[in-house]
Tab-separated table of N, CA and C in Angstrom:
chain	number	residue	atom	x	y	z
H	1	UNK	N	37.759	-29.563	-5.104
H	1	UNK	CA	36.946	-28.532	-5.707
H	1	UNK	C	37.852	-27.632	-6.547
H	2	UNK	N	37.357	-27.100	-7.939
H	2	UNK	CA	37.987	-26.718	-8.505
H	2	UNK	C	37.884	-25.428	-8.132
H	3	UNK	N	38.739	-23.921	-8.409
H	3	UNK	CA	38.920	-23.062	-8.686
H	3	UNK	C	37.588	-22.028	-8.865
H	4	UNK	N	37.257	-22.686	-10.446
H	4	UNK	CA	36.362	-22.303	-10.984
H	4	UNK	C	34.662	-22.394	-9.793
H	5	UNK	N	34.732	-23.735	-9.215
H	5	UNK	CA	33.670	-23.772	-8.657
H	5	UNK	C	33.677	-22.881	-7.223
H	6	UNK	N	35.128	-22.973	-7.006
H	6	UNK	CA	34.876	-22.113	-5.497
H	6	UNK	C	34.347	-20.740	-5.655
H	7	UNK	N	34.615	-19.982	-6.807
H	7	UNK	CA	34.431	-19.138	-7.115
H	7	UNK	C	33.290	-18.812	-7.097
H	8	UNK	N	32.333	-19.607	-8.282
H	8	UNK	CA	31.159	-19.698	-8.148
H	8	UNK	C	30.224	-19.895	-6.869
H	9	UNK	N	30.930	-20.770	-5.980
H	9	UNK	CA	30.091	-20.684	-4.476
H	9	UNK	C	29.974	-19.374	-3.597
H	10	UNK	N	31.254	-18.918	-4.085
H	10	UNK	CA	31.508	-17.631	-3.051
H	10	UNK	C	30.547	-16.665	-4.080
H	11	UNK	N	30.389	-16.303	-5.479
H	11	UNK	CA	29.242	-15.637	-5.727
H	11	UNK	C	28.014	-15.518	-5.477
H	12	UNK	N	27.867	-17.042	-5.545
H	12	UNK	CA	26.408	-16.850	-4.973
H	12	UNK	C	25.597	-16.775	-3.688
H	13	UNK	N	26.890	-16.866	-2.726
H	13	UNK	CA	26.865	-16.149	-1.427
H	13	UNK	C	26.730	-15.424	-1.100
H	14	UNK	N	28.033	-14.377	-1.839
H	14	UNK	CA	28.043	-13.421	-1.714
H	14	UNK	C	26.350	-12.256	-2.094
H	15	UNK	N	25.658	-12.960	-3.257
H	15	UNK	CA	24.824	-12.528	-4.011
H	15	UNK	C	23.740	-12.338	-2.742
H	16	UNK	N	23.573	-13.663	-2.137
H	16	UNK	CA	22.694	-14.047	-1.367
H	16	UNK	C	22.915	-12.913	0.026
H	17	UNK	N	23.888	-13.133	0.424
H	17	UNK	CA	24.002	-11.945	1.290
H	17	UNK	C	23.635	-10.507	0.946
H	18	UNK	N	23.937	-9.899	-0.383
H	18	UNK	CA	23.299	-8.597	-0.870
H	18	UNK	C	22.005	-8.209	-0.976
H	19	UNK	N	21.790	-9.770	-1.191
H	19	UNK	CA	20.333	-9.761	-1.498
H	19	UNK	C	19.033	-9.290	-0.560
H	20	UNK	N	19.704	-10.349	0.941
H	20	UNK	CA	19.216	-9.991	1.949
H	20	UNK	C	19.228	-8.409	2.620
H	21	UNK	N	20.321	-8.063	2.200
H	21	UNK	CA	20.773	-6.850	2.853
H	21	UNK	C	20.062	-5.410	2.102
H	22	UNK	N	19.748	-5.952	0.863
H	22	UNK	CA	18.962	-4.877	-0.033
H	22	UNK	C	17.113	-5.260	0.640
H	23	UNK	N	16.876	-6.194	0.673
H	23	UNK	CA	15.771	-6.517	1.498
H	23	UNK	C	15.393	-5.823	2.732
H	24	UNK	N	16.058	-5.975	3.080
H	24	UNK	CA	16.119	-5.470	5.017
H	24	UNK	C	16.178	-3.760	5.040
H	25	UNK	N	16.950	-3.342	4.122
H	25	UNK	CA	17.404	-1.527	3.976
H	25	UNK	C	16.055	-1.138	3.160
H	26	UNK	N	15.000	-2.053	2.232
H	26	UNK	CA	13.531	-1.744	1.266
H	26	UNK	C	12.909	-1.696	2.953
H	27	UNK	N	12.962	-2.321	3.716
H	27	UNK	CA	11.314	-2.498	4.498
H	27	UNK	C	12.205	-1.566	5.162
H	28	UNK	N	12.991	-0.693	6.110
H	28	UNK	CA	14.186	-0.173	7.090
H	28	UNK	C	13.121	1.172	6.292
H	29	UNK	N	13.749	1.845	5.088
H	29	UNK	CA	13.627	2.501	4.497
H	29	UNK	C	11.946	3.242	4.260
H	30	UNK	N	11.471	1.927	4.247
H	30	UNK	CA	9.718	2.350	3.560
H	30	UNK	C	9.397	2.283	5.164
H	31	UNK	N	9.765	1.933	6.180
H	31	UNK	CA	8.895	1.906	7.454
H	31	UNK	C	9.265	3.181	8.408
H	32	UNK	N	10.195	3.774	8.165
H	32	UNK	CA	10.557	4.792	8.676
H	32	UNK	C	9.987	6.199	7.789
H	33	UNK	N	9.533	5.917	6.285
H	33	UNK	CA	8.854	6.828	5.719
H	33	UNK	C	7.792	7.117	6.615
H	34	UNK	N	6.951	5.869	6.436
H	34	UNK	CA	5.959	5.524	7.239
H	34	UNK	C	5.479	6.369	8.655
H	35	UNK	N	7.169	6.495	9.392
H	35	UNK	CA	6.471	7.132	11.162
H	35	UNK	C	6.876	8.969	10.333
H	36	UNK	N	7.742	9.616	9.112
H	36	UNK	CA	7.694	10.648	8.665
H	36	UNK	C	6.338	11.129	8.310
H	37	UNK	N	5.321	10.025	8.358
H	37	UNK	CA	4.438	10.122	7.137
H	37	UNK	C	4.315	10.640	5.703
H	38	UNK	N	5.839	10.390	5.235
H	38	UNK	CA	6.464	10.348	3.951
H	38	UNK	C	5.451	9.135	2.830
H	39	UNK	N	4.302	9.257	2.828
H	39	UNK	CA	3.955	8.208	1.707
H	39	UNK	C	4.513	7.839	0.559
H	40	UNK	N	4.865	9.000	0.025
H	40	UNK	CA	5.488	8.971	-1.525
H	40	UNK	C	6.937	7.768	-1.359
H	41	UNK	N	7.778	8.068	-0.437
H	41	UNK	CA	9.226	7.125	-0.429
H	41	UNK	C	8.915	5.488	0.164
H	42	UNK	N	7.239	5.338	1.301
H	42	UNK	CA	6.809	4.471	1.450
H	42	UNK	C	6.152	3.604	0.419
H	43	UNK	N	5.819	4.262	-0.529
H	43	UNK	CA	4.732	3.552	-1.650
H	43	UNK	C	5.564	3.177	-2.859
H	44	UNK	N	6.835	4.000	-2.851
H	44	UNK	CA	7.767	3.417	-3.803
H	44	UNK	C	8.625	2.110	-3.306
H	45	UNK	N	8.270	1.505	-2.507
H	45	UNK	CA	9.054	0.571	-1.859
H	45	UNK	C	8.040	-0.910	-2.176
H	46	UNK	N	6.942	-0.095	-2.632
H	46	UNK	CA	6.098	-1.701	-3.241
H	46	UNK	C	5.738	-1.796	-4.739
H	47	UNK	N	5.058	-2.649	-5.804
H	47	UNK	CA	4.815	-3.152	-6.663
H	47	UNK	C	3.620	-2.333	-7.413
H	48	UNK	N	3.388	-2.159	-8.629
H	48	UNK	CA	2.178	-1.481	-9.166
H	48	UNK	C	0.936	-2.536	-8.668
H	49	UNK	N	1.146	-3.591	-8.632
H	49	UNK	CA	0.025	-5.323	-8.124
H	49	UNK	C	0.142	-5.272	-6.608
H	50	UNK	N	0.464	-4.421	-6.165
H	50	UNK	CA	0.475	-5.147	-4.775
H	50	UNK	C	-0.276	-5.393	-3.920
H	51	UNK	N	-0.375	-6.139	-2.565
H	51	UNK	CA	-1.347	-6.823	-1.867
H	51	UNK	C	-1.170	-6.229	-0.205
H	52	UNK	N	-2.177	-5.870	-0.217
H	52	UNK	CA	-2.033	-5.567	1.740
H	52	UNK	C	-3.215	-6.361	2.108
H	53	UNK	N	-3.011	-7.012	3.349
H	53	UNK	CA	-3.728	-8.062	3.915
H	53	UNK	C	-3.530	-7.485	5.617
H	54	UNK	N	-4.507	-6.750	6.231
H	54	UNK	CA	-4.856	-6.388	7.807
H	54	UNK	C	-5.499	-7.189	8.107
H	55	UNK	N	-5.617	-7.647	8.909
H	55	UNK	CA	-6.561	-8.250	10.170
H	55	UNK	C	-8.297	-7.561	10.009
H	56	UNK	N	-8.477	-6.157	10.485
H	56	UNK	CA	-9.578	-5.787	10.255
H	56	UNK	C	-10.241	-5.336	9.395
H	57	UNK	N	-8.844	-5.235	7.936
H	57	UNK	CA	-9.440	-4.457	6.839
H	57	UNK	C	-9.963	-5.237	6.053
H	58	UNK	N	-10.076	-5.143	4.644
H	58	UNK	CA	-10.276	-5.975	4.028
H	58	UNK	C	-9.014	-5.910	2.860
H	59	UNK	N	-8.861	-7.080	2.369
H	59	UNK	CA	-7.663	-7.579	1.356
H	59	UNK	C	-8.038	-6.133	0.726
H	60	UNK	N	-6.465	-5.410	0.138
H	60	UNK	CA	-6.291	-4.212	-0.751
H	60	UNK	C	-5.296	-4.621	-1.749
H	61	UNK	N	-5.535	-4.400	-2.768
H	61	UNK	CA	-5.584	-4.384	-4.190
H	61	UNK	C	-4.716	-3.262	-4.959
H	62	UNK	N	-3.577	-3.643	-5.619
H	62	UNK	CA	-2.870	-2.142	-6.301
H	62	UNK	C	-2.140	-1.361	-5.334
H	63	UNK	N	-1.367	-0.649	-5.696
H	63	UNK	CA	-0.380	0.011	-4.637
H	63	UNK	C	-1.038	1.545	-4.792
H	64	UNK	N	-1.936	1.857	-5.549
H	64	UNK	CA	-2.229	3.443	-5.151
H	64	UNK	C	-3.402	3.100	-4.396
H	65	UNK	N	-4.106	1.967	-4.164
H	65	UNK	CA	-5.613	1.382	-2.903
H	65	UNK	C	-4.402	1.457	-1.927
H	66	UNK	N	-3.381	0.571	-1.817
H	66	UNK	CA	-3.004	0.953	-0.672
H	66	UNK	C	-2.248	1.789	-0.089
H	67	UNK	N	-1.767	2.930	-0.763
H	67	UNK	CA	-1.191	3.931	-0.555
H	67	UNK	C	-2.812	5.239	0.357
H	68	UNK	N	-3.547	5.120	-0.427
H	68	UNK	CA	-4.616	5.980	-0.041
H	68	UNK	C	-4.907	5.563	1.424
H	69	UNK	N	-5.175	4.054	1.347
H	69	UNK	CA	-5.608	3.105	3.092
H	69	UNK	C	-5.506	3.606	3.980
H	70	UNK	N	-3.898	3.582	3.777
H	70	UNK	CA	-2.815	3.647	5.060
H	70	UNK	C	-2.874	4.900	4.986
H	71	UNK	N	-2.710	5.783	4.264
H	71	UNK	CA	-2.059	7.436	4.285
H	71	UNK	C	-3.612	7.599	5.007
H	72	UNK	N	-4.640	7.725	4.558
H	72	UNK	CA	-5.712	7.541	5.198
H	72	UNK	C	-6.314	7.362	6.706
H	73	UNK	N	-5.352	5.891	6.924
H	73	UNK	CA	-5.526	5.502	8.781
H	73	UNK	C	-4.734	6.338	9.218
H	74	UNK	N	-3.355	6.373	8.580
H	74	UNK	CA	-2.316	6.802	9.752
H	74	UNK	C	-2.439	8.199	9.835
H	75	UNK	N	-2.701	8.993	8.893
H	75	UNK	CA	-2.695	10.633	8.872
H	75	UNK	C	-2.439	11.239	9.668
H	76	UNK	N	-3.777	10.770	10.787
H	76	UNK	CA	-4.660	11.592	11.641
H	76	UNK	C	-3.466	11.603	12.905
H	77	UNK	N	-2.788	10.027	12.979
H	77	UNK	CA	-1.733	10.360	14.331
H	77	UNK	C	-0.692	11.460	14.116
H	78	UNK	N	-0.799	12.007	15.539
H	78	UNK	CA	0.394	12.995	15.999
H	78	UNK	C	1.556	12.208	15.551
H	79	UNK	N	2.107	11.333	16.108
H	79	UNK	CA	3.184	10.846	15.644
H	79	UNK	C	2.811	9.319	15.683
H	80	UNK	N	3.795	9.000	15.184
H	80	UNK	CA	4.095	7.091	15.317
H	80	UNK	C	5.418	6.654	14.979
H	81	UNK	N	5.640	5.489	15.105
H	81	UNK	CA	6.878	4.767	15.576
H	81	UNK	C	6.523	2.647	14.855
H	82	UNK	N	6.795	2.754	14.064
H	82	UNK	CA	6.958	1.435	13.144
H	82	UNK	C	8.258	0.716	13.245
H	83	UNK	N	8.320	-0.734	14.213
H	83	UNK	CA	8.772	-0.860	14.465
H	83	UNK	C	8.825	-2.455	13.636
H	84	UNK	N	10.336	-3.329	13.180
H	84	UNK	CA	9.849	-4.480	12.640
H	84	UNK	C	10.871	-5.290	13.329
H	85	UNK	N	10.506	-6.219	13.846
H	85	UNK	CA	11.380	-7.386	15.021
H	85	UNK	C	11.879	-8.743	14.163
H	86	UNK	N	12.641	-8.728	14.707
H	86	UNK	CA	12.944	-10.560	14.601
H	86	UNK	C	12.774	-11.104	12.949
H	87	UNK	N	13.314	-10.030	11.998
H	87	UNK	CA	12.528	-10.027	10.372
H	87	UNK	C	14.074	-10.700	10.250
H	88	UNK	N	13.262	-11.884	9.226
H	88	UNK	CA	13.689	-12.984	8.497
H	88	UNK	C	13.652	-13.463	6.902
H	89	UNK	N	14.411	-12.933	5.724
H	89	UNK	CA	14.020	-13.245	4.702
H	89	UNK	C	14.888	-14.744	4.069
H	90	UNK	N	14.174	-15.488	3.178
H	90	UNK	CA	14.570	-16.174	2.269
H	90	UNK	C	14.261	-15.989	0.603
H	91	UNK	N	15.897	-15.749	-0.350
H	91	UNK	CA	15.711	-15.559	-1.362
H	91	UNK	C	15.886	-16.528	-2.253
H	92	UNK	N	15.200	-16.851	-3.391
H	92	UNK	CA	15.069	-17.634	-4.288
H	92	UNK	C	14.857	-16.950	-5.446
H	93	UNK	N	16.094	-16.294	-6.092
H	93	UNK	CA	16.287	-15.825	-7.173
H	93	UNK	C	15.835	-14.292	-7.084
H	94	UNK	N	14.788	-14.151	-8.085
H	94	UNK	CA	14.110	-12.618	-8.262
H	94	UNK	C	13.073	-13.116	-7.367
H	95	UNK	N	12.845	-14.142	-6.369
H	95	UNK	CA	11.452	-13.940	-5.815
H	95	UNK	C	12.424	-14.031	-4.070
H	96	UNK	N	11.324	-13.756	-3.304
H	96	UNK	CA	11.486	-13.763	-1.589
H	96	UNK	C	10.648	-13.305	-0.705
H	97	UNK	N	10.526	-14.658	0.136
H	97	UNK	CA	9.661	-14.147	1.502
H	97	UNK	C	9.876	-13.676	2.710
H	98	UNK	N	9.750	-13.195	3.816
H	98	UNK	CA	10.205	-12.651	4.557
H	98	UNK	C	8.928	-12.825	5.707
H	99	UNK	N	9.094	-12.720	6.512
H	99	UNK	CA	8.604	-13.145	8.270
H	99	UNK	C	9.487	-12.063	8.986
H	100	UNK	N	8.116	-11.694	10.207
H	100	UNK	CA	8.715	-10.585	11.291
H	100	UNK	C	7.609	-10.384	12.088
H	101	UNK	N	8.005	-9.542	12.801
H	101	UNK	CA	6.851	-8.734	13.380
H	101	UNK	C	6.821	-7.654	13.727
H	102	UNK	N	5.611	-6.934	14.068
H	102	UNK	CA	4.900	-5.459	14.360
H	102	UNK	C	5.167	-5.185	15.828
H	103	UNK	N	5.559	-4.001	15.862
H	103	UNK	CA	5.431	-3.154	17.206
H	103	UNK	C	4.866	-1.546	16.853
H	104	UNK	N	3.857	-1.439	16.533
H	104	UNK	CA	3.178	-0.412	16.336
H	104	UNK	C	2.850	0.833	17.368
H	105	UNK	N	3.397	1.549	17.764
H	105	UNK	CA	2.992	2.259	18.626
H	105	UNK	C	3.026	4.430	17.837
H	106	UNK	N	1.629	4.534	18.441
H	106	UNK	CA	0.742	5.763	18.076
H	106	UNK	C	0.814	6.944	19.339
H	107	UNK	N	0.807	8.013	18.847
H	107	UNK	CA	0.188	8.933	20.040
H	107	UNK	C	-0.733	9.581	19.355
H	108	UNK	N	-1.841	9.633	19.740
H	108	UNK	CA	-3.329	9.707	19.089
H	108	UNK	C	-3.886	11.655	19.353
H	109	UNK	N	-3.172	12.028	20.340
H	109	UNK	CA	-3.334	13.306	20.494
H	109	UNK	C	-2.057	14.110	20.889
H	110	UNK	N	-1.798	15.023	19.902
H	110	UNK	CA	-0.439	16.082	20.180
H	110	UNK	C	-0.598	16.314	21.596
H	111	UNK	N	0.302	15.967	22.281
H	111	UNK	CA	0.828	17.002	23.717
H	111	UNK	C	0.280	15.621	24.721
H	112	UNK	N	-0.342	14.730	24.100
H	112	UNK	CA	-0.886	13.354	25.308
H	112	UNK	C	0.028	12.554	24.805
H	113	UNK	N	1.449	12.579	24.935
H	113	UNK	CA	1.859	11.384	24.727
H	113	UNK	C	2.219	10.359	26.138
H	114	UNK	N	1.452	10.680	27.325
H	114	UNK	CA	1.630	9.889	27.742
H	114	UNK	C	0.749	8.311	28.027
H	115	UNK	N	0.099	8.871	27.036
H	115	UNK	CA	-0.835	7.208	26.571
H	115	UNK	C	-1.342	6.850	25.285
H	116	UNK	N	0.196	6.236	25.179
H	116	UNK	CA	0.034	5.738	23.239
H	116	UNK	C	-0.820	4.726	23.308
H	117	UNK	N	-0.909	4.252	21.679
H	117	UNK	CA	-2.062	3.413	21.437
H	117	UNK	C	-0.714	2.409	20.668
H	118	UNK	N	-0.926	1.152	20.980
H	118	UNK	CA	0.391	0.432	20.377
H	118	UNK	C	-0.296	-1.244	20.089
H	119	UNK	N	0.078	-2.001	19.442
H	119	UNK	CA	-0.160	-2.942	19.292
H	119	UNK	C	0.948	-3.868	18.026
H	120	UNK	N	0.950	-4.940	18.432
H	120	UNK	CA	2.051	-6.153	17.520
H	120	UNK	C	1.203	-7.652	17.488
H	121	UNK	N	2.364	-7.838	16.119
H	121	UNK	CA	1.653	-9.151	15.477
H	121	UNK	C	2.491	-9.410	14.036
H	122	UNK	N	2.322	-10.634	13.708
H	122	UNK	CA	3.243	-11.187	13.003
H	122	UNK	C	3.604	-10.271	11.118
H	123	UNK	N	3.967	-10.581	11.033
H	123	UNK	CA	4.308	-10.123	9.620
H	123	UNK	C	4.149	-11.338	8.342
H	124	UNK	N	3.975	-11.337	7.106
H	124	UNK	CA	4.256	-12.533	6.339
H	124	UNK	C	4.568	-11.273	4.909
H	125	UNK	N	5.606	-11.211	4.278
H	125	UNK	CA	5.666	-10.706	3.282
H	125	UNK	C	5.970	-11.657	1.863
H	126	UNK	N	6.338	-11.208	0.403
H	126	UNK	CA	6.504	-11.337	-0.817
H	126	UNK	C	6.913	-10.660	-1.458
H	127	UNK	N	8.266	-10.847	-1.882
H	127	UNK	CA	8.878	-9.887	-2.877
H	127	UNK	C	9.266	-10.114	-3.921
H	128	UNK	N	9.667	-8.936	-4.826
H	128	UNK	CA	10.165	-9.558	-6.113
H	128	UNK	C	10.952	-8.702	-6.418
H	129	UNK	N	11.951	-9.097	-7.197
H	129	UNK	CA	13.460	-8.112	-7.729
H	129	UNK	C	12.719	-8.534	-9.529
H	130	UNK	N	13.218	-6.536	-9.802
H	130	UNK	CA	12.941	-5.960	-10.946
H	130	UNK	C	13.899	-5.186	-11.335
H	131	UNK	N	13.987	-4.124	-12.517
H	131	UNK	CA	14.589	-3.293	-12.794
H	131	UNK	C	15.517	-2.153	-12.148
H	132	UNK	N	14.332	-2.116	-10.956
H	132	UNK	CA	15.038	-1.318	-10.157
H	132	UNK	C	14.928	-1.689	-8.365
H	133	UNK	N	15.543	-2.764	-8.629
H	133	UNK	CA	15.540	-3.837	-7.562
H	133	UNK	C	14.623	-3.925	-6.782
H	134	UNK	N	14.845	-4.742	-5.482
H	134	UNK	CA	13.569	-5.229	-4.989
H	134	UNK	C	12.655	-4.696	-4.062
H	135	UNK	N	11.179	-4.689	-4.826
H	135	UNK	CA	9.641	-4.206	-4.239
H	135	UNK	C	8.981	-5.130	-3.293
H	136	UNK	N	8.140	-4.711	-2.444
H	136	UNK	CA	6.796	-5.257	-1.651
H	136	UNK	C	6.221	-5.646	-2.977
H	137	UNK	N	5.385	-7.165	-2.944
H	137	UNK	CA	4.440	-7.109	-3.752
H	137	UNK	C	2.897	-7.687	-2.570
H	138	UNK	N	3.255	-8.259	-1.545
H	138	UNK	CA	1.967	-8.646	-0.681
H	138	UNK	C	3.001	-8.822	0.485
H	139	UNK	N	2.051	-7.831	1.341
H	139	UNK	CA	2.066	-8.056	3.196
H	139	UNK	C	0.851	-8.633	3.881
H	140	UNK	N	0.966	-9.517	4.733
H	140	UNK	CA	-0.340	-9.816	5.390
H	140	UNK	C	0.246	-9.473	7.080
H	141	UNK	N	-0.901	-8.709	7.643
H	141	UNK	CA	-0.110	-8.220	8.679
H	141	UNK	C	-1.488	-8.964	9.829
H	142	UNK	N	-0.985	-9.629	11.164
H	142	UNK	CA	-2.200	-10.035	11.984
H	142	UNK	C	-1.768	-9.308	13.565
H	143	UNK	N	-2.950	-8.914	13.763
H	143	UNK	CA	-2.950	-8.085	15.113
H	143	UNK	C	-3.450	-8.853	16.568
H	144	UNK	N	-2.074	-9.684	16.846
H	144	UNK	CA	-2.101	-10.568	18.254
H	144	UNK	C	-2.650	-9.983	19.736
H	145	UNK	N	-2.058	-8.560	19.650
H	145	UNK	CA	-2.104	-7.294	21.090
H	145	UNK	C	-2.441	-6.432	20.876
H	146	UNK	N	-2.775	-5.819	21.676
H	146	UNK	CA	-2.822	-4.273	22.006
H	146	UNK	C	-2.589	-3.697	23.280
H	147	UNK	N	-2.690	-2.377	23.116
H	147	UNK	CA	-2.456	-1.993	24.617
H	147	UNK	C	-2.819	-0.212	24.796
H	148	UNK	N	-3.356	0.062	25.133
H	148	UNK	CA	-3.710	1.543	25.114
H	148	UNK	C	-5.203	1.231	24.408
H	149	UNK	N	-5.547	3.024	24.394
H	149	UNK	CA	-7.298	2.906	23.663
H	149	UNK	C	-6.640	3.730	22.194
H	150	UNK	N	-6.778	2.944	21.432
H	150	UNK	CA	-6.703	3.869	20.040
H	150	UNK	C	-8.030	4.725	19.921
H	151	UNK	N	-7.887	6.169	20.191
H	151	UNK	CA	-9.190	6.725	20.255
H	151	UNK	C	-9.705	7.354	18.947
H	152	UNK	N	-8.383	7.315	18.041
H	152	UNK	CA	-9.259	7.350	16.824
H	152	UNK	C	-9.546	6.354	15.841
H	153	UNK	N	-9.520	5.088	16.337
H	153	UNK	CA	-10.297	3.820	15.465
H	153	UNK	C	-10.083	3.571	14.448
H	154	UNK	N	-8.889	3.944	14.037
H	154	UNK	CA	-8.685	3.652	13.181
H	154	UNK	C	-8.055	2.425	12.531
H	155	UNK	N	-7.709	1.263	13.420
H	155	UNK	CA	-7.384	-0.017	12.997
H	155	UNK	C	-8.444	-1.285	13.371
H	156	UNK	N	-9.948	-0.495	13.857
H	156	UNK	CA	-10.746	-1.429	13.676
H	156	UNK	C	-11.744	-1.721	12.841
């Protein structure tokens, strides 16, 4: 192997590793907005096209539909805690998918936190690298568990 090519292998390794690592710090970043209920630093972390796919909702359309959704469901909790497991991306250039899962857990009334409302389930994402590197463009999120009473209903 020449020189020239080792070189080239170790770039695009190297690339590949950044890549991932800029991946992982976008969802790290927008999911921890998320338990701030920081929308604005959460909604910049996806696509002007983008796609949210819930279990009980219905397919959402555009990133200010789903900015409203969510800011919408989640508001109302006292606090929450967004949690993403076992997340797995593969990149293929400016595009990448990614696999994980949900550990969602809520406290539905200030001062009752001793019976959150929590539930998990798989993840399937889509991304794309742009200008100002890489966005959410579609999440489909499916709700396997639960556990507690979400008493304000808001994920059914």
């Amino acid at each position: 192997m020449t020189a020239t090519a080792d070189y080239d292998s170790l770039a695009r390794r190297l690339q590949a590793l950044e890549d991932k690592e800029a991946l992982h710090a976008l969802m790290i970043r927008g999911w921890r907005a998320l338990d701030r209920k920081d929308w604005q630093t959460w909604i910049e972390c996806w696509v002007e096209d983008a796609v949210l796919e819930f279990g009980p909702w219905e397919k959402i359309h555009g990133k200010e539909a789903v900015r409203a959704k969510v800011e919408e469901v989640e508001s109302p909790y006292a606090s929450m805690q967004h949690h993403i497991l076992n997340m797995h991306v593969d990149v293929a250039g400016d595009r990448a998918t990614g696999i994980g899962y949900m550990w969602f857990v809520a406290v539905t009334e200030s001062g009752n936190t001793s019976s959150p409302y929590s539930m998990g389930g798989p993840y399937d994402w889509e991304f794309r690298r742009g200008p100002d590197g890489w966005l959410l463009v579609r999440q489909r999120l499916g709700v396997w568990w639960t556990d507690g009473e979400d008493t304000l209903r808001a994920f059914a």
